[in-house]
CSV table of C-alpha atoms and ligand atoms in Angstrom, one decimal:
chain,number,residue,atom,x,y,z
F,7,MET,CA,270.3,28.0,112.7
F,8,THR,CA,266.7,28.8,112.3
F,9,SER,CA,264.2,26.0,111.7
F,10,PRO,CA,262.6,26.0,108.3
F,11,HIS,CA,259.4,25.1,110.1
F,12,PRO,CA,258.9,27.5,113.1
F,13,ILE,CA,256.8,26.1,115.9
F,14,PRO,CA,253.3,27.4,115.3
F,15,ASP,CA,252.0,29.7,118.0
F,16,LEU,CA,248.9,28.1,119.5
F,17,SER,CA,249.1,30.1,122.8
F,18,ARG,CA,245.9,32.0,122.1
F,19,LEU,CA,243.9,29.2,120.6
F,20,CYS,CA,241.0,27.9,122.7
F,21,VAL,CA,238.5,25.2,121.6
F,22,HIS,CA,234.9,24.9,122.9
F,23,THR,CA,233.9,21.4,124.0
F,24,ALA,CA,230.8,21.8,121.9
F,25,THR,CA,233.0,22.0,118.9
F,26,THR,CA,234.1,18.4,119.4
F,27,LYS,CA,230.6,17.3,120.5
F,28,PRO,CA,231.2,13.5,120.2
F,29,TRP,CA,234.0,13.7,122.9
F,30,ASP,CA,233.2,13.7,126.6
F,31,ILE,CA,235.0,16.2,128.8
F,32,GLU,CA,237.8,13.7,129.7
F,33,THR,CA,238.5,12.9,126.1
F,34,ALA,CA,238.4,16.5,125.1
F,35,MET,CA,240.8,17.5,127.8
F,36,GLU,CA,243.3,14.8,126.9
F,37,ARG,CA,243.2,15.4,123.1
F,38,TYR,CA,243.2,19.2,123.2
F,39,ALA,CA,246.2,19.2,125.5
F,40,LYS,CA,248.0,16.6,123.4
F,41,ALA,CA,247.3,18.7,120.3
F,42,GLY,CA,249.0,21.7,121.9
F,43,ILE,CA,245.8,23.7,122.3
F,44,ALA,CA,246.2,26.3,125.1
F,45,GLY,CA,242.7,27.0,126.2
F,46,ILE,CA,239.4,25.2,126.7
F,47,THR,CA,235.9,26.5,127.1
F,48,VAL,CA,233.6,24.0,128.8
F,49,TRP,CA,230.0,23.6,127.9
F,50,ARG,CA,227.8,22.7,130.9
F,51,ASP,CA,226.3,19.6,129.2
F,52,LYS,CA,229.8,18.1,129.5
F,53,LEU,CA,229.6,18.4,133.3
F,54,GLU,CA,226.4,16.4,133.6
F,55,GLY,CA,226.9,13.5,136.0
F,56,ARG,CA,230.3,14.7,137.1
F,57,ASP,CA,231.5,16.5,140.2
F,58,PRO,CA,232.6,20.0,138.9
F,59,GLU,CA,235.4,20.1,141.5
F,60,THR,CA,236.9,16.9,140.2
F,61,VAL,CA,236.7,18.2,136.6
F,62,GLY,CA,238.3,21.4,137.8
F,63,ARG,CA,241.3,19.5,139.2
F,64,GLN,CA,241.6,17.5,136.0
F,65,LEU,CA,241.5,20.7,134.0
F,66,ALA,CA,244.2,22.2,136.2
F,67,ASP,CA,246.3,19.1,135.7
F,68,SER,CA,245.8,19.3,131.9
F,69,GLY,CA,247.9,22.4,131.8
F,70,MET,CA,245.3,24.2,129.7
F,71,GLU,CA,243.8,27.5,130.7
F,72,VAL,CA,240.0,27.3,131.4
F,73,VAL,CA,238.7,30.2,129.3
F,74,SER,CA,235.0,30.2,130.1
F,75,LEU,CA,231.9,28.2,131.0
F,76,CYS,CA,229.2,28.1,128.4
F,77,ARG,CA,226.5,29.0,129.0
F,78,GLY,CA,224.3,31.0,131.3
F,79,GLY,CA,221.4,33.3,130.4
F,80,PHE,CA,217.9,32.5,129.1
F,81,PHE,CA,216.5,35.0,131.5
F,82,PRO,CA,213.3,36.1,129.8
F,83,ALA,CA,210.1,34.2,130.5
F,84,LEU,CA,206.4,34.9,130.6
F,85,THR,CA,206.0,34.0,134.3
F,86,ALA,CA,207.8,35.2,137.4
F,87,GLN,CA,208.4,31.6,138.4
F,88,LYS,CA,210.2,30.8,135.2
F,89,ARG,CA,212.3,33.9,135.5
F,90,GLN,CA,213.2,32.9,139.0
F,91,GLU,CA,214.2,29.4,137.8
F,92,ALA,CA,216.5,31.0,135.2
F,93,ILE,CA,218.1,33.1,137.9
F,94,ASP,CA,218.6,30.0,140.1
F,95,ASP,CA,220.1,28.2,137.2
F,96,ASN,CA,222.5,31.1,136.5
F,97,ARG,CA,223.6,31.0,140.2
F,98,ARG,CA,224.4,27.3,139.7
F,99,ALA,CA,226.4,28.2,136.6
F,100,ILE,CA,228.4,30.6,138.7
F,101,GLU,CA,229.2,27.9,141.2
F,102,GLU,CA,230.2,25.5,138.4
F,103,ALA,CA,232.4,28.1,136.8
F,104,ALA,CA,234.1,28.7,140.2
F,105,SER,CA,234.5,24.9,140.6
F,106,ILE,CA,236.2,24.3,137.3
F,107,GLY,CA,238.3,27.5,137.5
F,108,ALA,CA,236.5,29.4,134.7
F,109,PRO,CA,236.8,33.1,135.1
F,110,LEU,CA,233.9,33.9,132.8
F,111,ILE,CA,230.4,32.7,131.9
F,112,VAL,CA,229.1,33.3,128.4
F,113,LEU,CA,225.5,34.4,128.4
F,114,VAL,CA,223.1,33.4,125.7
F,115,CYS,CA,220.6,35.9,127.1
F,116,GLY,CA,217.3,34.4,125.9
F,117,ALA,CA,214.0,35.7,124.5
F,118,ALA,CA,210.4,34.7,125.2
F,119,THR,CA,207.9,34.5,122.4
F,120,GLY,CA,204.7,36.1,123.5
F,121,GLN,CA,206.2,39.3,124.7
F,122,SER,CA,208.1,42.2,123.1
F,123,LEU,CA,211.9,42.1,122.5
F,124,GLU,CA,212.0,45.2,124.7
F,125,ASP,CA,210.4,43.4,127.6
F,126,SER,CA,212.8,40.5,127.1
F,127,ARG,CA,215.7,42.9,127.1
F,128,SER,CA,214.5,44.4,130.4
F,129,GLN,CA,214.2,40.9,131.9
F,130,ILE,CA,217.7,40.1,130.7
F,131,VAL,CA,219.1,43.1,132.5
F,132,ASP,CA,217.1,42.3,135.6
F,133,GLY,CA,218.2,38.7,135.5
F,134,ILE,CA,221.9,39.6,135.2
F,135,ALA,CA,221.5,42.2,138.0
F,136,ALA,CA,220.0,39.5,140.2
F,137,VAL,CA,223.0,37.2,139.9
F,138,LEU,CA,225.7,39.9,140.1
F,139,PRO,CA,226.2,39.5,143.9
F,140,GLU,CA,227.1,35.8,143.4
F,141,ALA,CA,229.3,36.7,140.4
F,142,GLU,CA,231.0,39.3,142.6
F,143,SER,CA,231.7,37.0,145.5
F,144,ALA,CA,233.0,34.3,143.1
F,145,GLY,CA,234.9,36.9,140.9
F,146,ILE,CA,233.3,35.5,137.8
F,147,LYS,CA,232.8,37.8,134.7
F,148,LEU,CA,229.5,37.6,132.8
F,149,ALA,CA,229.8,38.1,129.0
F,150,ILE,CA,226.6,39.0,127.0
F,151,GLU,CA,226.9,37.4,123.6
F,152,PRO,CA,224.8,39.1,120.9
F,153,LEU,CA,223.1,36.4,118.8
F,154,HIS,CA,222.3,36.7,115.1
F,155,PRO,CA,218.8,38.2,114.6
F,156,MET,CA,217.6,34.9,113.2
F,157,TYR,CA,217.5,33.8,116.9
F,158,ALA,CA,215.6,36.8,118.1
F,159,ASP,CA,212.4,34.8,118.6
F,160,ASP,CA,213.5,32.4,121.3
F,161,ARG,CA,217.2,32.4,121.9
F,162,SER,CA,218.2,36.0,122.4
F,163,ALA,CA,216.6,39.4,122.3
F,164,ILE,CA,220.1,40.8,122.2
F,165,ASN,CA,221.1,40.6,118.5
F,166,THR,CA,223.7,43.3,117.9
F,167,MET,CA,226.8,44.7,119.5
F,168,ALA,CA,224.9,48.0,120.0
F,169,GLN,CA,222.1,46.1,122.0
F,170,ALA,CA,224.8,44.4,124.1
F,171,HIS,CA,226.4,47.7,124.8
F,172,ALA,CA,223.0,49.1,125.8
F,173,ALA,CA,222.5,46.2,128.3
F,174,CYS,CA,226.1,46.8,129.7
F,175,ASP,CA,225.4,50.5,130.0
F,176,ARG,CA,222.2,49.8,132.0
F,177,LEU,CA,224.1,47.4,134.3
F,178,ASP,CA,227.3,49.5,134.5
F,179,HIS,CA,229.4,46.9,136.3
F,180,PRO,CA,233.0,45.9,135.7
F,181,LEU,CA,232.1,42.2,135.7
F,182,VAL,CA,229.6,42.6,132.8
F,183,GLY,CA,230.9,42.7,129.3
F,184,ILE,CA,230.5,41.3,125.8
F,185,ALA,CA,231.4,38.0,124.1
F,186,LEU,CA,231.9,38.8,120.4
F,187,ASP,CA,231.1,35.8,118.2
F,188,VAL,CA,231.9,36.4,114.5
F,189,TYR,CA,229.0,34.1,113.5
F,190,HIS,CA,226.5,36.5,115.0
F,191,VAL,CA,227.8,39.9,114.1
F,192,TRP,CA,229.9,39.7,111.0
F,193,TRP,CA,227.2,41.4,108.8
F,194,ASP,CA,226.9,44.5,111.0
F,195,ASP,CA,228.3,47.6,109.2
F,196,THR,CA,228.8,49.3,112.6
F,197,LEU,CA,231.0,46.5,113.8
F,198,PRO,CA,234.3,48.4,113.7
F,199,ASP,CA,232.9,51.1,115.9
F,200,GLN,CA,231.2,48.7,118.2
F,201,ILE,CA,234.4,46.7,118.7
F,202,ALA,CA,236.5,49.9,119.3
F,203,LYS,CA,233.9,51.1,121.8
F,204,ALA,CA,234.0,47.7,123.6
F,205,GLY,CA,237.8,48.0,123.8
F,206,GLU,CA,237.6,51.6,125.2
F,207,LEU,CA,235.2,50.6,127.8
F,208,ASP,CA,237.1,47.4,128.8
F,209,ARG,CA,234.1,45.2,128.1
F,210,LEU,CA,235.4,43.0,125.3
F,211,PHE,CA,235.6,39.8,127.4
F,212,ALA,CA,235.6,37.0,124.8
F,213,PHE,CA,236.2,36.4,121.1
F,214,HIS,CA,234.5,33.4,119.3
F,215,ILE,CA,235.4,32.3,115.8
F,216,CYS,CA,234.0,30.0,113.1
F,217,ASP,CA,232.5,30.7,109.7
F,218,TRP,CA,229.1,31.2,107.9
F,219,MET,CA,228.3,28.6,105.3
F,220,THR,CA,226.5,29.4,102.0
F,221,PRO,CA,224.0,28.1,101.7
F,222,THR,CA,223.4,27.5,105.4
F,223,SER,CA,221.5,24.2,105.8
F,224,HIS,CA,220.7,24.5,109.5
F,225,LEU,CA,220.2,27.5,111.7
F,226,LEU,CA,222.2,25.9,114.6
F,227,THR,CA,224.4,23.1,113.4
F,228,ASP,CA,225.9,24.2,110.1
F,229,ARG,CA,228.7,26.4,111.1
F,230,GLY,CA,232.0,26.3,109.2
F,231,LEU,CA,235.6,26.1,110.0
F,232,MET,CA,237.4,29.5,109.6
F,233,GLY,CA,238.0,29.9,105.8
F,234,GLU,CA,235.1,27.7,104.7
F,235,GLY,CA,232.6,30.5,104.5
F,236,CYS,CA,232.1,34.2,104.0
F,237,ILE,CA,233.2,35.8,107.3
F,238,ASP,CA,236.3,37.9,107.2
F,239,VAL,CA,237.7,36.3,110.3
F,240,SER,CA,241.1,37.8,109.9
F,241,GLY,CA,239.7,41.3,109.4
F,242,ILE,CA,237.5,41.0,112.5
F,243,ARG,CA,240.3,39.6,114.5
F,244,ALA,CA,242.5,42.5,113.5
F,245,MET,CA,239.9,44.9,114.8
F,246,VAL,CA,239.7,43.0,118.1
F,247,LYS,CA,243.5,42.9,118.4
F,248,ALA,CA,243.6,46.7,117.8
F,249,THR,CA,241.7,47.3,121.0
F,250,GLY,CA,244.5,45.7,122.9
F,251,PHE,CA,242.6,42.4,123.4
F,252,THR,CA,245.0,39.7,124.4
F,253,GLY,CA,242.5,37.0,125.2
F,254,PHE,CA,241.9,33.7,123.4
F,255,ASN,CA,240.5,33.1,120.0
F,256,GLU,CA,237.8,30.5,120.9
F,257,VAL,CA,236.8,28.1,118.2
F,258,GLU,CA,233.1,27.4,118.5
F,259,ILE,CA,231.8,25.3,115.7
F,260,PHE,CA,228.4,23.5,115.8
F,261,SER,CA,228.5,21.4,112.8
F,262,THR,CA,226.8,18.0,112.2
F,263,ARG,CA,229.1,17.6,109.2
F,264,TRP,CA,232.3,18.1,111.3
F,265,TRP,CA,230.9,16.1,114.3
F,266,GLU,CA,230.5,13.1,111.9
F,267,SER,CA,234.2,13.4,110.9
F,268,ASP,CA,237.2,12.0,112.8
F,269,GLN,CA,237.6,14.5,115.7
F,270,ASP,CA,241.4,14.2,116.0
F,271,GLU,CA,241.7,15.2,112.3
F,272,PHE,CA,239.1,17.9,112.9
F,273,LEU,CA,241.3,19.3,115.7
F,274,GLU,CA,244.3,19.4,113.3
F,275,LYS,CA,242.2,21.3,110.7
F,276,ILE,CA,241.1,23.7,113.4
F,277,LYS,CA,244.8,24.4,114.3
F,278,ASP,CA,245.6,25.0,110.6
F,279,ALA,CA,242.6,27.2,110.0
F,280,TYR,CA,243.4,29.2,113.1
F,281,LEU,CA,247.0,29.8,112.1
F,282,GLN,CA,246.0,30.6,108.5
F,283,HIS,CA,243.3,33.2,109.5
F,284,SER,CA,245.3,35.1,112.1
C,7,ZN,ZN1,229.8,32.0,120.7
């Protein structure tokens, strides 16, 4: 006899710890696992004051897959000293990723006001190249996440999938690929081709989902749950799937509105929205 309510398939659902900002890492681990969520992406702020190795063991015990560590990057700067500090910080991120069992680091690549975007892009490529030896020895992938152009001034000089491809081309390394976040690239009319290209070149490393609210009340902290806004999440997911991508759908929602709500209920809504927009 078949059940009238088949068990929902959450095996490709991952939640970013930044999505449930009020929870510390221990609470997030416990509640996600209890809710049946299969994957977790850890934001570095949640590791502060903790031994990453210990957190790594707790994560392994949770039964969830550690999908990635967020985030590295922020390579461009006006001075060589600042650029070196960024490289050192990315080396620490690689160590942390290895300690918690994350196979990938998401890179928010950075931009420096006071210099051209072209210069910032070159510094991004140089910065990634500088940490590749450590990434190689730890076996950690580095995923360039193109950020929406509204962040081109100080968060990322890589704003389109095409620019992310260009950086990957310059680095030409199997550990360097792209993290596609629907929030940042949904508007791009070349998206289907860019996703197909990423699939062909084996560089589609991560897939982040959320939604774009209208009107958007804050540039950082007003993301929506899938279905609340104008992004065709199902359509983009279908393109991603068509490349053969079998990775996680990572729910990454920065939202003051949702952070103020009951986080357990929010988690249930995330599961529903994920299932509805597959
Ligand atoms: Zn993202």
